[in-house]
């Protein structure tokens, strides 16, 4: 029971570190929750206060917390996440604008042959960043974000300034 509580706490807390396996476990849990959204009756409601919106918010929070922990494992700040999201939004706007100027607005509609190319170009940097996040090695020793998460999936954040300075 204590292990389950620790795992749930670890899923929602962006502090500390998570190794590749921890990121994979969080991705599997997020995919299962996403499956409930796709297959379940929760998607029938269009209300903003629906269970589907709540569950989607939980999935997004788990994903963001996991990515931040993985960045911490590589001794990078969690602020790389919003910066990367901003760059992905700018890249999407550039690709969509270029596609509309060269092929017309119909290229952005589903079913258009060019829509597959546009979607591929939009997804390419995000896919590359995801692969990098999963394949890049983490630091094997304690860093400013906590102890090594090796063989524990996740580690707790540093709580004592003396521990953080001593590493």
Coordinates of C-alpha atoms in Angstrom, one line a residue:
X1 CA 0.0 0.0 0.0
X2 CA 2.8 2.4 0.9
X3 CA 4.5 1.6 -2.5
X4 CA 1.3 2.5 -4.3
X5 CA 0.9 5.8 -2.5
X6 CA 4.6 6.6 -3.2
X7 CA 4.1 5.8 -6.9
X8 CA 0.9 8.0 -7.1
X9 CA 2.7 10.9 -5.3
X10 CA 5.6 10.5 -7.6
X11 CA 3.4 10.7 -10.7
X12 CA 1.9 14.1 -9.7
X13 CA 5.0 15.8 -8.1
X14 CA 7.3 17.4 -10.7
X15 CA 10.1 17.8 -8.1
X16 CA 12.9 15.2 -7.9
X17 CA 14.2 13.0 -10.7
X18 CA 13.0 10.2 -12.9
X19 CA 15.1 7.9 -15.0
X20 CA 14.1 6.4 -18.4
X21 CA 12.1 3.6 -16.8
X22 CA 10.2 6.0 -14.6
X23 CA 9.3 8.1 -17.7
X24 CA 8.2 4.9 -19.5
X25 CA 6.0 3.9 -16.5
X26 CA 4.4 7.4 -16.4
X27 CA 3.8 7.2 -20.2
X28 CA 2.1 3.8 -19.9
X29 CA -0.2 5.1 -17.1
X30 CA -1.0 8.2 -19.2
X31 CA -1.8 6.0 -22.2
X32 CA -4.1 3.9 -20.1
X33 CA -6.0 6.9 -18.9
X34 CA -6.1 8.3 -22.4
X35 CA -7.6 5.0 -23.5
X36 CA -10.4 5.5 -21.0
X37 CA -11.0 8.8 -22.6
X38 CA -11.1 7.4 -26.1
X39 CA -13.1 4.3 -25.5
X40 CA -15.2 5.3 -22.6
X41 CA -18.6 7.0 -22.3
X42 CA -16.9 10.1 -20.8
X43 CA -16.4 11.6 -24.3
X44 CA -20.1 12.0 -24.8
X45 CA -20.4 15.1 -22.7
X46 CA -19.4 18.4 -24.3
X47 CA -19.5 20.3 -21.1
X48 CA -16.4 22.0 -19.7
X49 CA -17.1 20.5 -16.3
X50 CA -17.2 16.9 -17.6
X51 CA -15.2 14.0 -16.3
X52 CA -13.4 13.8 -19.6
X53 CA -12.0 17.3 -19.2
X54 CA -10.9 16.4 -15.6
X55 CA -9.3 13.2 -16.8
X56 CA -7.5 15.0 -19.7
X57 CA -6.2 17.5 -17.2
X58 CA -4.9 14.7 -15.0
X59 CA -3.2 13.1 -18.0
X60 CA -1.5 16.4 -19.1
X61 CA -0.3 17.0 -15.5
X62 CA 1.2 13.5 -15.2
X63 CA 3.0 14.0 -18.6
X64 CA 4.3 17.4 -17.7
X65 CA 5.5 16.2 -14.2
X66 CA 7.2 13.2 -15.8
X67 CA 9.0 15.3 -18.4
X68 CA 10.2 17.8 -15.8
X69 CA 11.5 14.9 -13.6
X70 CA 13.3 13.4 -16.6
X71 CA 14.9 16.8 -17.4
X72 CA 16.0 17.0 -13.8
X73 CA 17.6 13.6 -14.2
X74 CA 19.7 15.0 -17.0
X75 CA 20.6 18.0 -14.8
X76 CA 18.4 20.4 -16.8
X77 CA 15.9 22.8 -15.5
X78 CA 12.2 22.1 -15.8
X79 CA 11.8 25.4 -17.6
X80 CA 13.0 23.7 -20.7
X81 CA 9.4 22.2 -21.0
X82 CA 7.5 25.5 -21.5
X83 CA 10.3 26.8 -23.7
X84 CA 10.1 23.8 -25.9
X85 CA 6.3 24.0 -26.0
X86 CA 6.6 27.7 -27.1
X87 CA 9.0 26.7 -29.9
X88 CA 6.7 23.9 -31.0
X89 CA 3.8 26.3 -31.3
X90 CA 5.9 28.8 -33.3
X91 CA 7.1 25.9 -35.6
X92 CA 3.5 24.9 -36.1
X93 CA 2.5 28.4 -37.0
X94 CA 5.3 28.7 -39.5
X95 CA 4.6 25.4 -41.2
X96 CA 0.8 26.1 -41.4
X97 CA 1.4 29.7 -42.7
X98 CA 3.9 28.4 -45.3
X99 CA 1.5 25.6 -46.4
X100 CA -1.4 28.0 -46.7
X101 CA 0.6 30.5 -48.7
X102 CA 2.0 27.8 -51.1
X103 CA -1.0 25.4 -51.5
X104 CA -4.0 27.3 -50.2
X105 CA -6.1 26.9 -47.1
X106 CA -7.5 23.5 -48.2
X107 CA -4.1 21.9 -47.4
X108 CA -5.0 22.2 -43.7
X109 CA -8.2 20.3 -44.0
X110 CA -8.3 16.6 -43.1
X111 CA -8.4 14.4 -46.2
X112 CA -6.3 16.7 -48.3
X113 CA -3.2 14.9 -49.6
X114 CA -1.0 17.8 -48.4
X115 CA -2.4 17.6 -44.9
X116 CA -0.3 14.5 -44.2
X117 CA 2.8 16.3 -45.2
X118 CA 1.9 19.3 -43.0
X119 CA 1.1 17.1 -40.1
X120 CA 4.4 15.2 -40.5
X121 CA 6.4 18.5 -40.6
X122 CA 4.6 19.7 -37.4
X123 CA 5.1 16.5 -35.5
X124 CA 8.8 16.0 -36.6
X125 CA 10.5 18.3 -34.0
X126 CA 8.2 17.0 -31.2
X127 CA 9.0 13.4 -32.1
X128 CA 12.7 14.2 -32.1
X129 CA 12.5 15.8 -28.7
X130 CA 10.6 12.9 -27.3
X131 CA 13.2 10.4 -28.6
X132 CA 16.0 12.5 -27.2
X133 CA 14.2 12.6 -23.8
X134 CA 13.9 8.9 -23.8
X135 CA 17.3 8.0 -25.1
X136 CA 19.6 10.6 -23.5
X137 CA 21.5 9.3 -20.4
X138 CA 20.8 10.8 -17.1
X139 CA 23.4 11.8 -14.5
X140 CA 24.4 8.8 -12.4
X141 CA 25.2 10.8 -9.3
X142 CA 23.2 13.2 -7.1
X143 CA 22.6 16.6 -8.7
X144 CA 20.8 19.8 -7.6
X145 CA 17.4 18.1 -8.2
X146 CA 17.9 15.1 -6.0
X147 CA 19.6 11.7 -5.6
X148 CA 20.1 9.4 -8.5
X149 CA 16.9 7.8 -9.6
X150 CA 18.7 4.7 -10.9
X151 CA 16.9 1.5 -10.2
X152 CA 14.1 3.3 -8.2
X153 CA 12.2 4.9 -11.2
X154 CA 12.0 8.2 -9.3
X155 CA 13.8 10.0 -6.5
X156 CA 12.6 12.6 -4.0
X157 CA 13.7 16.2 -4.3
X158 CA 16.5 17.7 -2.3
X159 CA 15.0 19.1 0.9
X160 CA 18.0 20.4 2.7
X161 CA 20.2 23.2 1.3
X162 CA 23.3 21.6 3.0
X163 CA 22.6 18.3 1.2
X164 CA 22.2 20.2 -2.1
X165 CA 25.5 22.0 -1.7
X166 CA 27.4 19.0 -0.5
X167 CA 26.4 16.5 -3.2

